[in-house]
Amino acid sequence: MGSTHSDFPATNRASEPTRPFPPNRASRPAGTLPPPATLPESTGAAPLSHGTIPNRNPVPVSLPGHPSGSDTLHPAGRHPKLLDRLGEALHARHYSRRTEQAYCHWVKRFIFFHNVRHPGEMAEPEINAFLTHLAVKEKVSASTQNPALSALLFLYRHVIRRNLGDLGKVIRARKPTRLPVVMTREEVKAVLASMTGDKRLMASLMYGAGLRLMECLRLRVQDIGFSRHEILVRDGKGAKDRITMLPASLTILLQAHLKQVKAIHERDVAEGWGRVQMPTALDRKYPNAPKDWRWQWVFPQDHRWINPTTTEQGRHHVDESLVQKAVRDAVAQAGPTKRATCHTFRHPFATHLLEGGYDIRTVQELLGHSDVKTTMIYTHVLNRGPAGVRSPVDGL
């Protein structure tokens, strides 16, 4: 039941559960890699795995040169493949599934860039050459180059177990300072008016409570506190919990939505299904919890999907791509010239609260920022900026 599915949403969540069922479609990280190639036997290193991303629930293995583990977990004479070891090392440190996918992708890019040489045969010069190629030839942004460097550092430190030396000569892309795209209240209202159904409710929650897209989709019934008008965001970005407000104007709509969801859940249970995936293997500790109403998703899928291996049926939360497409279409229909996405709703949430006179520390807690400096980027709206300066041409 613990298979990896790249099209389902996942963020950097430390205790993100695995998907118990296969997805409706398949995808892979950007950049198609060449077919697998066999490493020379002279390398003496563990073979590479050029297939799918390692399983999220791999069986613990004994790494070559490492005292822990059991050799009986692998067939005799077979060492775990390099990317399998990388996936196991990431999973053991509770990295998110999406981070595992990204790291494995960059490690494969690094290997094929150097003509399928094993990383054990390479070191700082090859890493510098690869990162320099990304920055100079492919002209990638800093947000693309930095994960590539992080993936290689993790590989050498925790899998190959080699301390790297000087990487100072690598050409790094300087990270630019950007201001967030902030929609006005009229623009937000127009975008929401162009949406319908549960997609509009999700977008309203993202704007009204400052939720990230995946934080909204991963809400469970017990996370909504109607009596206290609050929402508990569990295991958000950086594996942090926080409490934000439940907009009063959405209370009745959300209660009506949950009434429909509960009817669907009761029908699933009556048909012998209705189990939901639990975080951190809580279903082993509480066997009946997966069918409990409190643990169900607030925004479940419309249709059950079937695990072809176990024939089990279940519902996960709505796929992120469906909400992203709904917001994209609504923005195009509403007509604002700004590039707005699901995450853009967090920017007017913070900006409009600051304009309303709320303390920046309060906004910081509602957004889940670790450092107030991150929240201070929204204070640019508190002064009038260029709009408060009279141009000299207006005096002619």
C-alpha positions as a printed NumPy array, in Angstrom:
array([[  0.   ,   0.   ,   0.   ],
       [  2.951,   2.368,   0.283],
       [  3.641,   3.148,  -3.347],
       [  4.875,   6.423,  -4.755],
       [  2.688,   8.431,  -7.086],
       [  4.178,  11.567,  -8.541],
       [  0.947,  13.249,  -9.569],
       [ -0.566,  13.465,  -6.153],
       [  0.094,  16.592,  -4.105],
       [  2.863,  16.666,  -1.617],
       [  4.836,  19.408,   0.036],
       [  7.764,  19.511,   2.372],
       [  5.943,  17.809,   5.128],
       [  7.914,  15.749,   7.556],
       [  5.249,  13.146,   8.277],
       [  3.334,  13.051,   5.032],
       [  1.466,   9.767,   4.563],
       [  1.906,   7.658,   1.493],
       [ -0.78 ,   7.042,  -1.068],
       [ -2.6  ,   3.732,  -0.532],
       [ -3.991,   3.63 ,  -4.079],
       [ -2.592,   4.27 ,  -7.546],
       [ -3.243,   7.631,  -9.206],
       [ -5.455,   8.312, -12.172],
       [ -2.566,   9.44 , -14.322],
       [  1.22 ,   9.214, -14.39 ],
       [  3.777,  11.978, -14.532],
       [  7.466,  12.42 , -14.078],
       [  9.737,  15.316, -13.098],
       [ 10.538,  17.835, -15.796],
       [ 13.293,  16.751, -18.122],
       [ 13.18 ,  13.299, -19.65 ],
       [ 16.307,  11.289, -19.028],
       [ 18.029,   8.909, -21.446],
       [ 17.425,   5.165, -21.144],
       [ 19.249,   3.266, -18.403],
       [ 22.898,   2.567, -18.955],
       [ 25.015,  -0.046, -17.261],
       [ 27.856,   1.176, -15.1  ],
       [ 31.291,  -0.296, -15.66 ],
       [ 32.069,  -3.143, -13.305],
       [ 35.359,  -1.449, -12.45 ],
       [ 33.605,   1.189, -10.39 ],
       [ 33.076,  -1.244,  -7.558],
       [ 30.125,   0.845,  -6.406],
       [ 26.505,  -0.059,  -5.933],
       [ 24.501,   0.03 ,  -9.178],
       [ 22.237,   2.873, -10.093],
       [ 18.498,   2.578, -10.372],
       [ 17.207,   4.436, -13.426],
       [ 13.593,   3.438, -12.98 ],
       [ 10.906,   5.108, -10.927],
       [ 11.516,   7.132,  -7.823],
       [ 12.25 ,   4.909,  -4.798],
       [  9.318,   3.63 ,  -2.791],
       [  8.165,   5.824,   0.059],
       [  8.092,   2.81 ,   2.352],
       [ 11.297,   1.004,   1.442],
       [ 12.551,  -1.969,   3.408],
       [ 15.571,  -0.978,   5.52 ],
       [ 18.787,  -2.128,   3.926],
       [ 22.396,  -2.542,   4.861],
       [ 24.468,   0.078,   3.115],
       [ 27.923,  -1.007,   1.964],
       [ 30.465,   0.008,   4.558],
       [ 27.799,   0.778,   7.127],
       [ 27.462,  -1.419,  10.219],
       [ 23.712,  -1.1  ,  10.621],
       [ 21.086,  -3.067,   8.759],
       [ 20.698,  -6.699,   7.775],
       [ 22.118,  -8.285,   4.652],
       [ 19.232, -10.715,   4.6  ],
       [ 16.868,  -7.939,   3.517],
       [ 18.346,  -8.093,   0.006],
       [ 18.977, -11.111,  -2.199],
       [ 22.372, -12.701,  -1.866],
       [ 25.045, -10.938,  -3.887],
       [ 22.868,  -7.893,  -4.62 ],
       [ 23.582,  -4.478,  -3.155],
       [ 20.844,  -1.854,  -2.954],
       [ 20.976,   0.493,  -5.919],
       [ 22.24 ,   4.015,  -5.477],
       [ 18.916,   5.776,  -5.981],
       [ 17.209,   3.258,  -3.698],
       [ 19.76 ,   4.094,  -1.012],
       [ 19.187,   7.791,  -1.64 ],
       [ 15.43 ,   7.343,  -1.255],
       [ 15.896,   5.355,   1.94 ],
       [ 18.214,   7.983,   3.413],
       [ 15.704,  10.744,   2.629],
       [ 12.781,   8.755,   3.963],
       [ 14.642,   7.869,   7.161],
       [ 15.137,  11.591,   7.8  ],
       [ 11.442,  12.305,   7.126],
       [ 11.942,  14.333,   3.981],
       [  8.765,  14.829,   1.992],
       [  7.91 ,  12.643,  -0.979],
       [  8.24 ,  15.569,  -3.362],
       [ 11.715,  16.328,  -2.045],
       [ 12.679,  12.698,  -2.671],
       [ 11.476,  12.975,  -6.242],
       [ 13.37 ,  16.221,  -6.824],
       [ 16.62 ,  14.935,  -5.28 ],
       [ 16.54 ,  11.703,  -7.277],
       [ 15.825,  13.702, -10.427],
       [ 18.85 ,  15.966,  -9.928],
       [ 21.146,  13.085,  -9.043],
       [ 20.194,  11.347, -12.304],
       [ 20.749,  14.589, -14.219],
       [ 24.187,  14.856, -12.616],
       [ 25.074,  11.27 , -13.517],
       [ 24.022,  11.534, -17.155],
       [ 25.7  ,  14.926, -17.532],
       [ 28.994,  13.146, -16.816],
       [ 28.309,  10.276, -19.245],
       [ 26.932,   7.837, -16.667],
       [ 29.914,   7.914, -14.37 ],
       [ 29.217,   6.726, -10.866],
       [ 29.152,   9.575,  -8.298],
       [ 31.642,   7.603,  -6.217],
       [ 34.22 ,   8.313,  -8.928],
       [ 33.509,  12.044,  -8.96 ],
       [ 33.932,  14.886,  -6.513],
       [ 34.039,  18.685,  -6.295],
       [ 35.235,  19.454,  -9.862],
       [ 32.399,  17.456, -11.419],
       [ 29.824,  19.037,  -9.123],
       [ 31.105,  22.51 ,  -9.996],
       [ 30.997,  21.682, -13.699],
       [ 27.389,  20.488, -13.479],
       [ 26.146,  23.465, -11.459],
       [ 28.041,  25.884, -13.688],
       [ 26.401,  24.296, -16.726],
       [ 22.971,  24.819, -15.161],
       [ 23.661,  28.476, -14.403],
       [ 25.58 ,  29.478, -17.55 ],
       [ 24.317,  27.231, -20.343],
       [ 20.77 ,  26.436, -19.249],
       [ 20.351,  29.804, -17.463],
       [ 18.258,  28.305, -14.69 ],
       [ 17.062,  30.437, -11.807],
       [ 18.488,  30.317,  -8.311],
       [ 15.393,  28.458,  -7.122],
       [ 16.274,  25.694,  -9.617],
       [ 20.019,  25.578,  -9.084],
       [ 19.901,  25.505,  -5.288],
       [ 17.847,  22.267,  -5.038],
       [ 20.299,  20.634,  -7.445],
       [ 23.199,  21.574,  -5.173],
       [ 21.281,  20.429,  -2.079],
       [ 20.548,  17.063,  -3.713],
       [ 24.22 ,  16.458,  -4.513],
       [ 25.374,  17.532,  -1.063],
       [ 22.888,  15.145,   0.522],
       [ 24.016,  12.323,  -1.775],
       [ 27.675,  12.666,  -0.882],
       [ 27.192,  13.263,   2.836],
       [ 24.546,  10.674,   3.69 ],
       [ 24.726,   8.027,   0.953],
       [ 28.297,   7.969,  -0.384],
       [ 29.496,   9.21 ,   3.026],
       [ 32.156,  11.542,   1.767],
       [ 32.788,  15.078,   2.975],
       [ 33.077,  17.5  ,   0.107],
       [ 35.745,  20.156,   0.043],
       [ 35.723,  23.554,  -1.635],
       [ 32.676,  24.359,  -3.743],
       [ 33.337,  28.081,  -3.686],
       [ 34.222,  28.372,  -7.38 ],
       [ 30.817,  27.275,  -8.563],
       [ 28.871,  29.924, -10.463],
       [ 25.681,  30.486,  -8.514],
       [ 22.613,  32.261,  -9.739],
       [ 21.95 ,  35.25 ,  -7.517],
       [ 18.505,  35.039,  -5.998],
       [ 16.552,  38.166,  -6.945],
       [ 14.437,  40.162,  -4.532],
       [ 10.835,  40.062,  -5.679],
       [  7.718,  41.754,  -4.394],
       [  4.639,  39.546,  -4.081],
       [  1.773,  39.886,  -6.534],
       [ -1.07 ,  41.43 ,  -4.538],
       [ -4.593,  41.539,  -5.89 ],
       [ -6.924,  44.296,  -4.772],
       [-10.144,  43.488,  -2.948],
       [-12.078,  44.114,  -6.156],
       [ -9.835,  41.731,  -8.097],
       [-10.173,  39.016,  -5.464],
       [-13.932,  39.448,  -5.461],
       [-14.063,  39.198,  -9.263],
       [-11.93 ,  36.018,  -9.301],
       [-14.039,  34.332,  -6.624],
       [-17.222,  35.327,  -8.427],
       [-15.951,  33.505, -11.514],
       [-15.674,  30.21 ,  -9.591],
       [-18.378,  27.808,  -8.476],
       [-18.909,  24.849,  -6.171],
       [-16.253,  23.449,  -3.896],
       [-13.467,  25.103,  -5.943],
       [-14.835,  28.501,  -4.97 ],
       [-15.011,  27.402,  -1.333],
       [-11.362,  26.295,  -1.443],
       [-10.239,  29.573,  -3.02 ],
       [-12.238,  31.519,  -0.445],
       [-10.531,  29.612,   2.364],
       [ -7.09 ,  30.246,   0.868],
       [ -7.81 ,  33.969,   0.758],
       [ -9.852,  34.214,   3.949],
       [ -7.536,  32.114,   6.147],
       [ -4.164,  32.538,   4.415],
       [ -3.874,  28.847,   3.585],
       [ -1.451,  27.374,   1.105],
       [ -3.011,  25.177,  -1.55 ],
       [ -1.922,  21.876,  -0.032],
       [ -2.786,  23.054,   3.477],
       [ -6.312,  23.661,   2.246],
       [ -6.592,  20.316,   0.449],
       [ -5.216,  18.35 ,   3.394],
       [ -7.721,  19.686,   5.908],
       [ -9.55 ,  16.981,   7.825],
       [-12.952,  17.324,   9.446],
       [-11.524,  17.52 ,  12.966],
       [ -9.292,  20.453,  11.946],
       [-12.285,  22.771,  11.559],
       [-13.343,  24.416,  14.838],
       [-16.733,  25.983,  14.213],
       [-17.323,  26.927,  17.863],
       [-14.046,  28.841,  18.121],
       [-14.046,  30.006,  14.48 ],
       [-10.58 ,  28.622,  13.867],
       [ -8.769,  26.219,  11.56 ],
       [ -5.936,  24.004,  12.746],
       [ -3.307,  23.596,  10.032],
       [ -1.476,  20.367,  10.771],
       [  2.022,  19.611,   9.568],
       [  2.283,  22.632,   7.293],
       [  5.394,  23.857,   5.562],
       [  8.413,  23.047,   7.686],
       [  6.408,  20.4  ,   9.622],
       [  4.776,  23.116,  11.722],
       [  1.256,  23.281,  13.117],
       [ -0.542,  26.579,  13.435],
       [ -3.997,  28.006,  14.056],
       [ -5.65 ,  30.486,  11.739],
       [ -9.107,  31.978,  11.618],
       [-12.236,  30.457,  10.11 ],
       [-13.948,  33.266,   8.162],
       [-17.422,  33.859,   9.585],
       [-18.867,  34.358,   6.095],
       [-17.792,  30.838,   5.105],
       [-19.12 ,  29.011,   8.168],
       [-22.573,  28.196,   6.777],
       [-21.171,  27.241,   3.37 ],
       [-18.571,  24.976,   4.936],
       [-21.115,  23.295,   7.204],
       [-23.373,  22.589,   4.216],
       [-20.395,  21.201,   2.292],
       [-19.424,  18.894,   5.169],
       [-23.002,  17.631,   5.378],
       [-22.738,  16.444,   1.779],
       [-19.298,  14.943,   2.385],
       [-20.574,  13.045,   5.412],
       [-23.401,  11.525,   3.365],
       [-20.837,  10.316,   0.802],
       [-18.645,   8.897,   3.559],
       [-21.544,   7.021,   5.159],
       [-22.428,   5.52 ,   1.796],
       [-18.832,   4.407,   1.268],
       [-18.777,   2.778,   4.706],
       [-22.076,   1.012,   4.006],
       [-20.562,  -0.419,   0.826],
       [-17.569,  -1.765,   2.728],
       [-15.061,   1.037,   2.085],
       [-14.734,   4.514,   3.554],
       [-11.195,   4.167,   4.948],
       [ -8.874,   7.15 ,   4.636],
       [ -5.091,   7.198,   4.735],
       [ -3.756,   8.009,   8.21 ],
       [ -0.597,   9.976,   9.02 ],
       [  2.416,   8.272,  10.602],
       [  0.828,   4.806,  10.591],
       [ -1.827,   5.712,  13.15 ],
       [ -4.091,   3.083,  11.603],
       [ -1.93 ,   0.402,  13.257],
       [ -2.399,   1.995,  16.648],
       [ -6.074,   2.83 ,  16.108],
       [ -7.472,   0.28 ,  13.618],
       [-10.928,   1.878,  13.487],
       [ -9.695,   5.449,  13.045],
       [ -9.506,   5.377,   9.198],
       [-13.308,   5.028,   9.067],
       [-13.902,   7.674,  11.732],
       [-15.715,  10.743,  10.381],
       [-13.314,  13.07 ,  12.162],
       [-10.364,  11.839,  10.067],
       [-12.025,  12.236,   6.678],
       [-10.852,  14.833,   4.174],
       [-12.827,  18.074,   4.019],
       [-12.437,  18.062,   0.225],
       [-12.458,  14.412,  -0.952],
       [-12.284,  13.157,  -4.508],
       [-15.504,  12.787,  -6.467],
       [-14.865,   9.139,  -7.323],
       [-13.293,   6.238,  -5.509],
       [-10.269,   4.66 ,  -7.084],
       [ -9.138,   1.088,  -6.806],
       [ -5.852,  -0.474,  -5.833],
       [ -5.358,  -3.171,  -8.51 ],
       [ -3.212,  -5.235,  -6.134],
       [ -5.493,  -5.324,  -3.099],
       [ -8.768,  -4.31 ,  -4.861],
       [ -9.311,  -1.816,  -2.034],
       [-11.232,   1.338,  -2.848],
       [-10.864,   4.721,  -1.207],
       [-10.871,   8.464,  -1.616],
       [ -8.009,  10.867,  -1.284],
       [ -8.332,  14.632,  -1.199],
       [ -8.956,  16.598,  -4.381],
       [ -5.972,  16.673,  -6.717],
       [ -4.144,  19.989,  -6.666],
       [ -4.162,  20.335, -10.451],
       [ -7.963,  20.588, -10.491],
       [ -7.938,  23.585,  -8.152],
       [ -5.044,  25.198,  -9.993],
       [ -6.9  ,  24.927, -13.285],
       [-10.09 ,  26.342, -11.759],
       [ -8.205,  29.353, -10.378],
       [ -6.359,  29.878, -13.662],
       [ -9.62 ,  29.861, -15.621],
       [-11.261,  32.194, -13.107],
       [ -8.39 ,  34.679, -13.33 ],
       [ -8.601,  34.642, -17.117],
       [-12.346,  35.184, -16.982],
       [-12.22 ,  37.907, -14.329],
       [ -9.741,  39.869, -16.415],
       [ -6.976,  41.063, -14.026],
       [ -3.703,  41.551, -15.855],
       [ -1.707,  40.243, -12.892],
       [ -0.412,  36.699, -12.911],
       [ -2.383,  35.094, -10.108],
       [ -2.238,  31.514,  -8.866],
       [ -3.564,  29.646,  -5.856],
       [ -0.629,  30.827,  -3.757],
       [ -1.329,  34.417,  -4.736],
       [ -4.344,  34.412,  -2.404],
       [ -1.968,  34.431,   0.588],
       [ -0.494,  37.743,  -0.513],
       [ -3.705,  39.818,  -0.41 ],
       [ -4.634,  38.002,   2.819],
       [ -1.539,  39.39 ,   4.542],
       [ -1.651,  42.743,   2.765],
       [ -5.294,  43.457,   3.539],
       [ -4.817,  42.501,   7.193],
       [ -1.918,  44.939,   7.493],
       [ -3.952,  47.613,   5.766],
       [ -6.687,  46.96 ,   8.32 ],
       [ -4.304,  47.821,  11.158],
       [ -3.471,  44.342,  12.466],
       [ -0.1  ,  43.805,  14.108],
       [  2.593,  42.271,  11.916],
       [  3.322,  39.626,  14.562],
       [ -0.291,  38.484,  14.377],
       [ -0.072,  38.251,  10.595],
       [  3.192,  36.333,  10.938],
       [  1.536,  33.691,  13.13 ],
       [ -1.462,  33.384,  10.847],
       [  0.783,  32.863,   7.824],
       [  3.078,  30.427,   9.637],
       [  6.305,  32.342,   8.963],
       [  9.251,  31.412,  11.169],
       [ 10.873,  34.827,  10.801],
       [  9.075,  38.149,  10.868],
       [ 11.408,  39.323,   8.092],
       [  9.476,  37.094,   5.729],
       [  6.241,  38.808,   6.718],
       [  7.751,  42.286,   6.447],
       [  7.802,  42.003,   2.659],
       [  4.092,  42.838,   2.798],
       [  4.691,  46.124,   4.606],
       [  5.512,  47.798,   1.301],
       [  1.784,  48.479,   0.99 ],
       [  1.666,  50.484,   4.222],
       [  3.36 ,  53.458,   2.613],
       [  2.03 ,  54.964,  -0.542],
       [  5.302,  54.471,  -2.407],
       [  5.44 ,  56.007,  -5.885],
       [  1.71 ,  56.736,  -5.718],
       [  2.383,  59.247,  -2.941],
       [  4.951,  61.238,  -4.92 ],
       [  3.868,  63.927,  -7.377],
       [  5.69 ,  63.6  , -10.656],
       [  7.453,  66.783, -11.89 ],
       [  5.734,  66.475, -15.254],
       [  2.409,  67.034, -13.496],
       [  3.608,  70.504, -12.504],
       [  4.212,  71.716, -16.028]])
